[in-house]
């Protein structure tokens, strides 16, 4: 069974001749117990990006750190995906999740820089995000944080995509006796009576309103 013993901090992103940015997020020393004794080795976690919305992550194992890192880099390149960015930041606030980790990623104006922890910062640096405010909650496992960050970035939509994406909201519980601001939120969603529905553009604002009165409504689309 592999047992993690050491976790190194992310290193500075390295840019290759092909323009790809590579960064080591963590290296764990692991021990595998076999019949003849124990085998020592290393497990590397890396991220690779093109600096323009392309991002991938990979893991690699070997008895030597350079070999483990190379395996991880190769896997990250094979699993590259594209995310939507705008002038070095994200279009809107998004949430990303993986396992026991949840991250919130918020757009930021020019000059803000990257306000985020080590593993998240590594992802932002290689993908091309230069201004962002992000925070992780729950597990601090680097693997979980990287996966959650990429999950969040994958949910970013351009304004045109958001305009084309619509959801149907249905009022499934009476608003009688509820808080005044909750009743106002329901009306703001275009719902006037029980079992009425409203088709809305799926935006962070609308999602926030739905979250506020989630015990009263149901999303059908």
Coordinates of C-alpha atoms in Angstrom, one line a residue:
X1 CA 0.0 0.0 0.0
X2 CA 1.4 3.4 -1.0
X3 CA 1.9 5.8 1.9
X4 CA 2.5 9.5 1.3
X5 CA 5.4 10.9 3.3
X6 CA 6.4 14.2 1.8
X7 CA 4.5 17.0 0.0
X8 CA 6.6 19.6 -1.8
X9 CA 5.3 23.1 -2.6
X10 CA 4.5 24.1 -6.2
X11 CA 7.5 25.3 -8.2
X12 CA 7.7 28.2 -10.6
X13 CA 6.0 27.5 -13.9
X14 CA 8.4 26.5 -16.6
X15 CA 7.7 27.4 -20.3
X16 CA 8.8 25.0 -23.0
X17 CA 10.0 25.7 -26.5
X18 CA 6.5 24.9 -27.8
X19 CA 5.0 27.6 -25.6
X20 CA 3.4 25.2 -23.1
X21 CA 3.7 26.0 -19.5
X22 CA 4.5 23.2 -17.0
X23 CA 4.4 23.3 -13.3
X24 CA 5.0 20.8 -10.6
X25 CA 2.2 21.0 -7.9
X26 CA 3.4 18.4 -5.5
X27 CA 5.7 15.4 -5.0
X28 CA 4.9 12.8 -2.5
X29 CA 7.4 10.2 -1.3
X30 CA 5.6 6.8 -1.2
X31 CA 6.4 3.4 0.1
X32 CA 5.0 0.2 -1.4
X33 CA 5.0 -2.8 0.8
X34 CA 5.7 -6.1 -1.0
X35 CA 6.5 -9.6 0.0
X36 CA 10.3 -9.0 -0.1
X37 CA 10.2 -5.7 1.8
X38 CA 9.4 -2.1 0.9
X39 CA 9.9 -0.2 -2.3
X40 CA 10.5 3.5 -2.1
X41 CA 9.3 5.8 -4.9
X42 CA 7.8 9.1 -5.7
X43 CA 4.3 10.3 -6.9
X44 CA 4.2 13.6 -8.8
X45 CA 1.3 15.9 -9.5
X46 CA 1.7 18.4 -12.4
X47 CA -0.4 20.9 -14.4
X48 CA 0.3 21.9 -18.0
X49 CA -1.3 24.9 -19.9
X50 CA -0.8 27.0 -23.0
X51 CA -1.4 30.3 -21.3
X52 CA -4.5 30.9 -23.3
X53 CA -7.2 28.7 -21.7
X54 CA -5.7 25.3 -22.3
X55 CA -5.2 23.2 -19.1
X56 CA -4.4 19.7 -18.2
X57 CA -3.3 17.8 -15.1
X58 CA -1.4 14.6 -14.7
X59 CA 0.0 12.1 -12.1
X60 CA 3.1 10.0 -12.4
X61 CA 4.9 7.5 -10.3
X62 CA 8.5 6.3 -10.4
X63 CA 11.5 5.5 -8.1
X64 CA 13.0 8.8 -9.3
X65 CA 11.5 12.3 -9.1
X66 CA 12.4 13.4 -12.7
X67 CA 10.8 10.3 -14.2
X68 CA 7.7 10.6 -12.1
X69 CA 7.4 14.3 -13.1
X70 CA 7.9 13.5 -16.8
X71 CA 5.2 10.8 -16.7
X72 CA 2.8 13.3 -15.0
X73 CA 3.6 16.0 -17.6
X74 CA 2.9 13.6 -20.4
X75 CA -0.4 12.6 -18.9
X76 CA -1.3 16.3 -18.4
X77 CA -0.6 17.1 -22.1
X78 CA -2.8 14.1 -23.2
X79 CA -5.7 15.4 -21.1
X80 CA -5.6 19.0 -22.1
X81 CA -9.0 20.8 -22.2
X82 CA -10.0 24.4 -23.2
X83 CA -11.7 26.9 -20.9
X84 CA -13.1 30.3 -21.6
X85 CA -11.2 33.4 -20.3
X86 CA -11.5 37.1 -20.8
X87 CA -8.5 39.5 -20.6
X88 CA -6.7 37.3 -18.1
X89 CA -9.6 36.5 -15.8
X90 CA -12.9 34.6 -15.8
X91 CA -16.2 35.9 -17.1
X92 CA -18.2 35.3 -13.9
X93 CA -18.0 33.7 -10.5
X94 CA -18.0 29.9 -10.5
X95 CA -17.9 27.1 -8.0
X96 CA -15.8 24.0 -8.5
X97 CA -15.9 20.7 -6.6
X98 CA -14.0 17.5 -6.3
X99 CA -14.3 15.1 -3.4
X100 CA -14.3 17.0 -0.1
X101 CA -13.0 20.2 -1.7
X102 CA -15.0 23.2 -2.9
X103 CA -13.5 26.2 -4.6
X104 CA -14.9 29.6 -5.5
X105 CA -13.4 31.5 -8.4
X106 CA -14.2 35.2 -8.9
X107 CA -13.2 37.6 -11.7
X108 CA -10.9 40.4 -10.7
X109 CA -9.9 43.7 -12.4
X110 CA -6.4 44.3 -14.0
X111 CA -3.7 44.8 -11.4
X112 CA -5.3 42.5 -8.8
X113 CA -3.0 39.6 -9.5
X114 CA -3.6 36.0 -8.5
X115 CA -5.1 35.8 -5.0
X116 CA -5.2 32.1 -4.3
X117 CA -3.4 29.3 -2.6
X118 CA -0.5 27.3 -4.0
X119 CA -2.2 24.5 -5.8
X120 CA -4.9 26.8 -7.3
X121 CA -2.2 29.4 -8.2
X122 CA -0.4 26.7 -10.2
X123 CA -3.5 26.1 -12.3
X124 CA -4.1 29.8 -12.9
X125 CA -0.5 30.5 -13.9
X126 CA -0.4 27.8 -16.6
X127 CA -3.9 28.4 -18.0
X128 CA -3.3 32.1 -18.5
X129 CA -5.3 33.7 -15.6
X130 CA -3.5 36.7 -14.3
X131 CA -6.2 38.4 -12.2
X132 CA -8.5 36.4 -10.0
X133 CA -9.7 35.9 -6.4
X134 CA -10.1 32.3 -5.4
X135 CA -10.6 30.3 -2.2
X136 CA -10.8 26.7 -1.4
X137 CA -12.9 25.1 1.4
X138 CA -12.8 21.6 2.8
X139 CA -9.9 19.2 2.1
X140 CA -6.5 20.8 1.4
X141 CA -5.3 17.8 -0.6
X142 CA -3.5 19.2 -3.6
X143 CA -5.0 16.7 -6.0
X144 CA -8.5 17.6 -4.9
X145 CA -7.8 21.3 -5.1
X146 CA -6.4 21.1 -8.6
X147 CA -9.3 18.9 -9.8
X148 CA -11.9 21.3 -8.2
X149 CA -10.2 24.3 -9.7
X150 CA -10.3 22.8 -13.2
X151 CA -13.9 21.8 -12.6
X152 CA -14.7 25.4 -11.8
X153 CA -12.9 26.8 -14.8
X154 CA -14.8 24.3 -17.1
X155 CA -18.1 25.8 -16.0
X156 CA -17.2 29.3 -17.1
X157 CA -19.5 30.5 -20.0
X158 CA -19.0 33.4 -22.4
X159 CA -21.8 36.0 -22.4
X160 CA -23.2 34.6 -25.6
X161 CA -23.2 31.1 -24.2
X162 CA -25.0 32.3 -21.1
X163 CA -27.6 34.0 -23.2
X164 CA -28.3 30.8 -25.1
X165 CA -28.5 28.7 -22.0
X166 CA -31.9 28.7 -20.3
X167 CA -33.5 26.9 -17.4
X168 CA -37.1 26.5 -16.3
X169 CA -38.0 27.3 -12.7
X170 CA -41.2 26.0 -11.1
X171 CA -42.8 27.2 -7.8
X172 CA -43.5 23.9 -5.9
X173 CA -44.3 25.3 -2.5
X174 CA -46.6 28.1 -1.4
X175 CA -44.9 31.4 -0.4
X176 CA -47.5 32.1 2.2
X177 CA -45.8 32.6 5.6
X178 CA -42.3 32.8 4.2
X179 CA -39.9 35.8 4.7
X180 CA -40.7 39.0 2.8
X181 CA -37.4 39.0 0.9
X182 CA -38.0 35.4 -0.1
X183 CA -41.4 36.2 -1.5
X184 CA -39.8 39.1 -3.4
X185 CA -37.1 36.8 -4.8
X186 CA -39.8 34.3 -6.0
X187 CA -41.6 37.2 -7.7
X188 CA -38.3 38.3 -9.2
X189 CA -38.0 34.9 -10.8
X190 CA -41.3 35.5 -12.5
X191 CA -43.3 33.1 -10.4
X192 CA -46.7 34.3 -9.3
X193 CA -48.6 31.3 -8.1
X194 CA -48.1 27.7 -7.0
X195 CA -47.0 25.4 -9.8
X196 CA -46.3 28.3 -12.1
X197 CA -43.1 28.1 -14.2
X198 CA -40.7 30.7 -15.7
X199 CA -38.1 30.3 -18.4
X200 CA -34.9 32.3 -17.5
X201 CA -31.4 32.8 -18.8
X202 CA -29.0 30.7 -16.7
X203 CA -26.8 33.4 -15.2
X204 CA -24.9 33.5 -11.8
X205 CA -27.5 36.1 -10.6
X206 CA -30.4 33.8 -11.4
X207 CA -28.7 30.9 -9.8
X208 CA -28.1 33.0 -6.7
X209 CA -31.8 33.8 -6.5
X210 CA -32.7 30.2 -6.9
X211 CA -30.2 29.2 -4.2
X212 CA -31.8 31.7 -1.8
X213 CA -35.3 30.1 -2.2
X214 CA -34.3 26.6 -3.1
X215 CA -36.9 25.2 -0.6
X216 CA -39.7 26.8 -2.6
X217 CA -38.7 26.2 -6.2
X218 CA -37.5 23.4 -8.5
X219 CA -35.2 23.7 -11.5
X220 CA -36.5 21.7 -14.5
X221 CA -34.1 22.6 -17.2

